[in-house]
PDB file of C-alpha atoms in Angstrom:
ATOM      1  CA  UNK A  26       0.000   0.000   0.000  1.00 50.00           C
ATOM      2  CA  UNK A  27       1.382   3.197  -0.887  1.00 53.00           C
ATOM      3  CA  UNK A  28       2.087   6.186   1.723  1.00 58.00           C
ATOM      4  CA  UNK A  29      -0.706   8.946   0.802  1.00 57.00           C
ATOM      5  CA  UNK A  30      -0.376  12.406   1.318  1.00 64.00           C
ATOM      6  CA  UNK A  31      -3.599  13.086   0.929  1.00 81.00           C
ATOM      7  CA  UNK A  32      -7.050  10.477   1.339  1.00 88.00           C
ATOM      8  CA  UNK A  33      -6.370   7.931  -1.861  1.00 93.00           C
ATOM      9  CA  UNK A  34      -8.926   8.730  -4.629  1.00 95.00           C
ATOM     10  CA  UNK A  35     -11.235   6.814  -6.727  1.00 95.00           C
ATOM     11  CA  UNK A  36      -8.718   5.539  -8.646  1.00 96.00           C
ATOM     12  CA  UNK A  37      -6.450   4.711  -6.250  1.00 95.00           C
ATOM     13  CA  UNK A  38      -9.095   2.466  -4.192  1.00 96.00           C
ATOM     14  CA  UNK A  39     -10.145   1.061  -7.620  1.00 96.00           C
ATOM     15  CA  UNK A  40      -6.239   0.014  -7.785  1.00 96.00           C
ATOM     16  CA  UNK A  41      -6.753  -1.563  -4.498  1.00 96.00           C
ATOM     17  CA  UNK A  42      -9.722  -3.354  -5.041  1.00 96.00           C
ATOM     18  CA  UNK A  43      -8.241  -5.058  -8.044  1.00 94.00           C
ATOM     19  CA  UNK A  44      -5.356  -5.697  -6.122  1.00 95.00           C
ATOM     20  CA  UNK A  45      -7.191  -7.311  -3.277  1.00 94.00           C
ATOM     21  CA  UNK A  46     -10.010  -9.441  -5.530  1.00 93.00           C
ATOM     22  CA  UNK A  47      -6.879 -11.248  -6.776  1.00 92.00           C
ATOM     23  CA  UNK A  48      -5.957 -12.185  -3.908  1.00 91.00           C
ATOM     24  CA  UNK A  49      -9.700 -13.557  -2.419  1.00 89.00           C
ATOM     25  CA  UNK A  50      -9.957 -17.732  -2.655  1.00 85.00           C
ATOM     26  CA  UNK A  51      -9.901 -18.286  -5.656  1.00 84.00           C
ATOM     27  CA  UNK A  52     -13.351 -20.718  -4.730  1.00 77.00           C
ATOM     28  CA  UNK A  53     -14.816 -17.528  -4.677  1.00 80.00           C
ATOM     29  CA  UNK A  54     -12.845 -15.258  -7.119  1.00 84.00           C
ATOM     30  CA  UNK A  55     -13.674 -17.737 -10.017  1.00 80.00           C
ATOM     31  CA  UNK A  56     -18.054 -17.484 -10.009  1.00 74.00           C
ATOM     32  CA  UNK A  57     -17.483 -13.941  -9.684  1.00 82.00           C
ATOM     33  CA  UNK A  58     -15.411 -13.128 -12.350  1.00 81.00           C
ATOM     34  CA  UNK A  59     -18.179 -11.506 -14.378  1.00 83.00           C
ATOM     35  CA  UNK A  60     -18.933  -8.861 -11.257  1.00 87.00           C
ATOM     36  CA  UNK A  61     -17.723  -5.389 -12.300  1.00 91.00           C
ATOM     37  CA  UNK A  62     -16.512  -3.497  -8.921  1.00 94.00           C
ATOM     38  CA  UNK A  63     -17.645   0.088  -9.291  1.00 96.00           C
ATOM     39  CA  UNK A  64     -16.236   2.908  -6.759  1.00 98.00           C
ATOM     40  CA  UNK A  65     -18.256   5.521  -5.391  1.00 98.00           C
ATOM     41  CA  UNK A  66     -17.936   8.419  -2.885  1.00 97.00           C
ATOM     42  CA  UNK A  67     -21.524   7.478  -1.237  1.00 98.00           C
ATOM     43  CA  UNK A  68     -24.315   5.957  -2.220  1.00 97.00           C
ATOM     44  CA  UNK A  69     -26.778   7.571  -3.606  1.00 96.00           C
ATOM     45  CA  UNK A  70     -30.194   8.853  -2.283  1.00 95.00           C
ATOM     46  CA  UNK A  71     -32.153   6.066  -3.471  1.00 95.00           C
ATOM     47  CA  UNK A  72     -29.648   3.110  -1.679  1.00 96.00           C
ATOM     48  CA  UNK A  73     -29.782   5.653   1.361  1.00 96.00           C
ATOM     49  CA  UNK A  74     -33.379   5.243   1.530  1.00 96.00           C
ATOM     50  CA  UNK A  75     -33.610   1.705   0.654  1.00 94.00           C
ATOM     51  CA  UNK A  76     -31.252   0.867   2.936  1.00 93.00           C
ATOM     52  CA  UNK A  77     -32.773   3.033   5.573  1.00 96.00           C
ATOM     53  CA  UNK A  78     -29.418   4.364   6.387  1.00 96.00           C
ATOM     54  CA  UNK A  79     -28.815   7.658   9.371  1.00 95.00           C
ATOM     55  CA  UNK A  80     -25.874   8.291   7.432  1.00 96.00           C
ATOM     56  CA  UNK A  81     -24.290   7.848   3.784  1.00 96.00           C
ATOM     57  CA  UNK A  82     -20.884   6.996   6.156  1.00 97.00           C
ATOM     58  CA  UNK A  83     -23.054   3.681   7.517  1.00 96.00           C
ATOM     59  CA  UNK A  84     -22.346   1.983   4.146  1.00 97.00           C
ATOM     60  CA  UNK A  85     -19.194   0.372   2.538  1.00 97.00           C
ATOM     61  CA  UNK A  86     -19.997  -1.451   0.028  1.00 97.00           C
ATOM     62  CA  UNK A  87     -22.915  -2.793  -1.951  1.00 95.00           C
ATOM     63  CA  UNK A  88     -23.793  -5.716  -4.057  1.00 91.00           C
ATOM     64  CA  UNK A  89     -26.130  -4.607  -6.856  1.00 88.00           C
ATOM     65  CA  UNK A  90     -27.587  -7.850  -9.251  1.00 81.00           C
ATOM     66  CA  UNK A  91     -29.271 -10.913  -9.497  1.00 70.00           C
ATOM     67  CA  UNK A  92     -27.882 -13.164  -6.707  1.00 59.00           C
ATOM     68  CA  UNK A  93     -26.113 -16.475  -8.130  1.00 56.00           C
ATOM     69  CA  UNK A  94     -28.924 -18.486  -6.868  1.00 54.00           C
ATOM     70  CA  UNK A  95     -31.149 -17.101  -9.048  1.00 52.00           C
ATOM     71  CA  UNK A  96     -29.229 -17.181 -12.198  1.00 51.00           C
ATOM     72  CA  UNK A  97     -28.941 -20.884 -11.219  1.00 51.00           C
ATOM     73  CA  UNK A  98     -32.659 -21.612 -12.060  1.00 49.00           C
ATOM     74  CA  UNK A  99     -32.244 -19.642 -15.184  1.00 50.00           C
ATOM     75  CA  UNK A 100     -33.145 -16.250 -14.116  1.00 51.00           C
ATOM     76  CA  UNK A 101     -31.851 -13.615 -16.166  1.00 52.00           C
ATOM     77  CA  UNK A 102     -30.402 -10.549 -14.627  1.00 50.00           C
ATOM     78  CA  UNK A 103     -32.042  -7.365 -15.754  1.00 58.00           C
ATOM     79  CA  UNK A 104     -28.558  -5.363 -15.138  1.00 66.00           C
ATOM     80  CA  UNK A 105     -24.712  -5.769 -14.880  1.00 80.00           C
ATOM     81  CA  UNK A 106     -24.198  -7.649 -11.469  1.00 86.00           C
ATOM     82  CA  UNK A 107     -21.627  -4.978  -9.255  1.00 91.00           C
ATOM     83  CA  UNK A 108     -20.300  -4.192  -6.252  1.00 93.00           C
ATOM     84  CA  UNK A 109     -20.513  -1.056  -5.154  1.00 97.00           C
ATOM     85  CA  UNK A 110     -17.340   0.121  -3.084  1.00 98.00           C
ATOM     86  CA  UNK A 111     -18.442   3.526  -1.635  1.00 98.00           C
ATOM     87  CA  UNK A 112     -14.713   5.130  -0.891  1.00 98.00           C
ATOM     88  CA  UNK A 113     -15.365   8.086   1.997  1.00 97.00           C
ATOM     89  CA  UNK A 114     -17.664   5.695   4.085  1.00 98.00           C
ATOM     90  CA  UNK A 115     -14.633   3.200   4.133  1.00 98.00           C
ATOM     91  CA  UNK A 116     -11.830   6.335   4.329  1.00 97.00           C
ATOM     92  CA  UNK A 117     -13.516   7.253   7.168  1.00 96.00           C
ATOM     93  CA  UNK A 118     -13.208   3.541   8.977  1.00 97.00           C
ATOM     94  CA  UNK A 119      -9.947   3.324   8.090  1.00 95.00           C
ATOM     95  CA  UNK A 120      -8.830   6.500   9.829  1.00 94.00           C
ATOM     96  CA  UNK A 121     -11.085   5.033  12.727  1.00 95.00           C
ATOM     97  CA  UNK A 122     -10.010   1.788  12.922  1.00 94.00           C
ATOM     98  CA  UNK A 123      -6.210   1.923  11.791  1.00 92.00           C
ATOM     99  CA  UNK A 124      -6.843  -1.447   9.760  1.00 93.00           C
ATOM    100  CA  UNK A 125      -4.983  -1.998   6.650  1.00 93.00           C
ATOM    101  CA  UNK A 126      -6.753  -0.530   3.764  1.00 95.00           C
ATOM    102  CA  UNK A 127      -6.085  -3.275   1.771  1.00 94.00           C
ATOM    103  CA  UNK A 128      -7.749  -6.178   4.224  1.00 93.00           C
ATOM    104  CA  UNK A 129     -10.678  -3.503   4.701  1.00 95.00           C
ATOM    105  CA  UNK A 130     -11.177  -3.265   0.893  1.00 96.00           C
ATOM    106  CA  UNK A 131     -10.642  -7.226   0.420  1.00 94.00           C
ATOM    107  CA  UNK A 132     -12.685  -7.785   3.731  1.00 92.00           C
ATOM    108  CA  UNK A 133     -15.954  -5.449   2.087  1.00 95.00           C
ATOM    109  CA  UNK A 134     -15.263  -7.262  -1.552  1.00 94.00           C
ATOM    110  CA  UNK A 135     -15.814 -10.795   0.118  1.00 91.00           C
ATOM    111  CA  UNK A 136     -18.944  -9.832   2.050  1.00 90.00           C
ATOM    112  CA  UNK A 137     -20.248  -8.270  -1.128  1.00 90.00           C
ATOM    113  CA  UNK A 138     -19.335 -11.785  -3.117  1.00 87.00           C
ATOM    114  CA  UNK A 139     -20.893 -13.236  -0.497  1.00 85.00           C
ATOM    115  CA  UNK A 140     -23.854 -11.588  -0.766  1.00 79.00           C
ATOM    116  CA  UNK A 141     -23.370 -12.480  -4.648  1.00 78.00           C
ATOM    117  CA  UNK A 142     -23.559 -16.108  -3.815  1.00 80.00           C
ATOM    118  CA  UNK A 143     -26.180 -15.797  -1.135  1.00 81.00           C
ATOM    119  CA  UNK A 144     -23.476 -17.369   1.710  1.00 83.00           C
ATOM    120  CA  UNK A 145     -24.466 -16.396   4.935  1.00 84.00           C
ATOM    121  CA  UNK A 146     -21.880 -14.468   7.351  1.00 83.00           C
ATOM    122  CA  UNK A 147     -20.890 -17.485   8.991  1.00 87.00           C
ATOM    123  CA  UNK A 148     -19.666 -18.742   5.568  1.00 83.00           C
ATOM    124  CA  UNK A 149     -18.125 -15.434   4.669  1.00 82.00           C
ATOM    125  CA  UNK A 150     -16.257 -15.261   8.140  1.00 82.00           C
ATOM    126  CA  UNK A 151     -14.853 -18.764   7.438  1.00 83.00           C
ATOM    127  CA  UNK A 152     -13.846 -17.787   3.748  1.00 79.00           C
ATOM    128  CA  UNK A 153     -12.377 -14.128   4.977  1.00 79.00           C
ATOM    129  CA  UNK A 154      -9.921 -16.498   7.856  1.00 80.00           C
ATOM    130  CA  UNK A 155      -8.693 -19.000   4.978  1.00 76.00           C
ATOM    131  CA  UNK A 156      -7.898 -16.210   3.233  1.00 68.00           C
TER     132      UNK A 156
END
């Protein structure tokens, strides 16, 4: 991870992400390999209010799509599956927490697969400590 001056930008987390989905199982890297991982400064108005959030900074990520267990009984997916990575809300943990930007990033992209494959966070937990 490179030393920032300044908060890393869009780009820069988008560098990360990539960086940190190659390096998820690849179990779970493989059936997601047609998810496009979008970054964002928030989400917008519409996810605030369907997610019922107090805050735009209560959200990291987001996993947008038909989950895989309905494209397994031949649903089609009316949009591009993605995951949302929403970059202040998970600047703002980071300077919280003091974690690694990198495991955050790679610890929001495996929830959001997750959610992809409709695991529950038991199964997620277990996949994030193989990892």
């Amino acid at each position: 991870m490179p030393h920032h001056s300044t908060p890393p930008s869009m780009a820069d987390l988008e560098t990360i992400a990539q960086a940190a989905f190659a390096d998820i199982p690849e179990e779970l890297r493989r059936y997601a390999a047609d998810v496009v991982i979008r970054v964002d400064d928030f989400p917008d108005e519409d996810v605030e209010r369907e997610m019922d959030l107090e805050s735009p900074f209560d959200l990291l990520g987001l996993y947008r799509g038909s989950a895989m267990d309905i494209h397994a009984f031949g649903g089609a997916p009316g949009d591009v599956d993605m995951i949302f990575l929403y970059r202040r809300p998970i600047l703002d943990y980071w300077c919280e927490t003091g974690e690694d930007l990198s495991t955050l990033i790679k610890h929001v992209l495996i929830h959001e697969i997750g959610h992809h494959f409709g695991l529950s966070d038991d199964d997620m937990q277990r996949i994030e400590d193989e990892a």
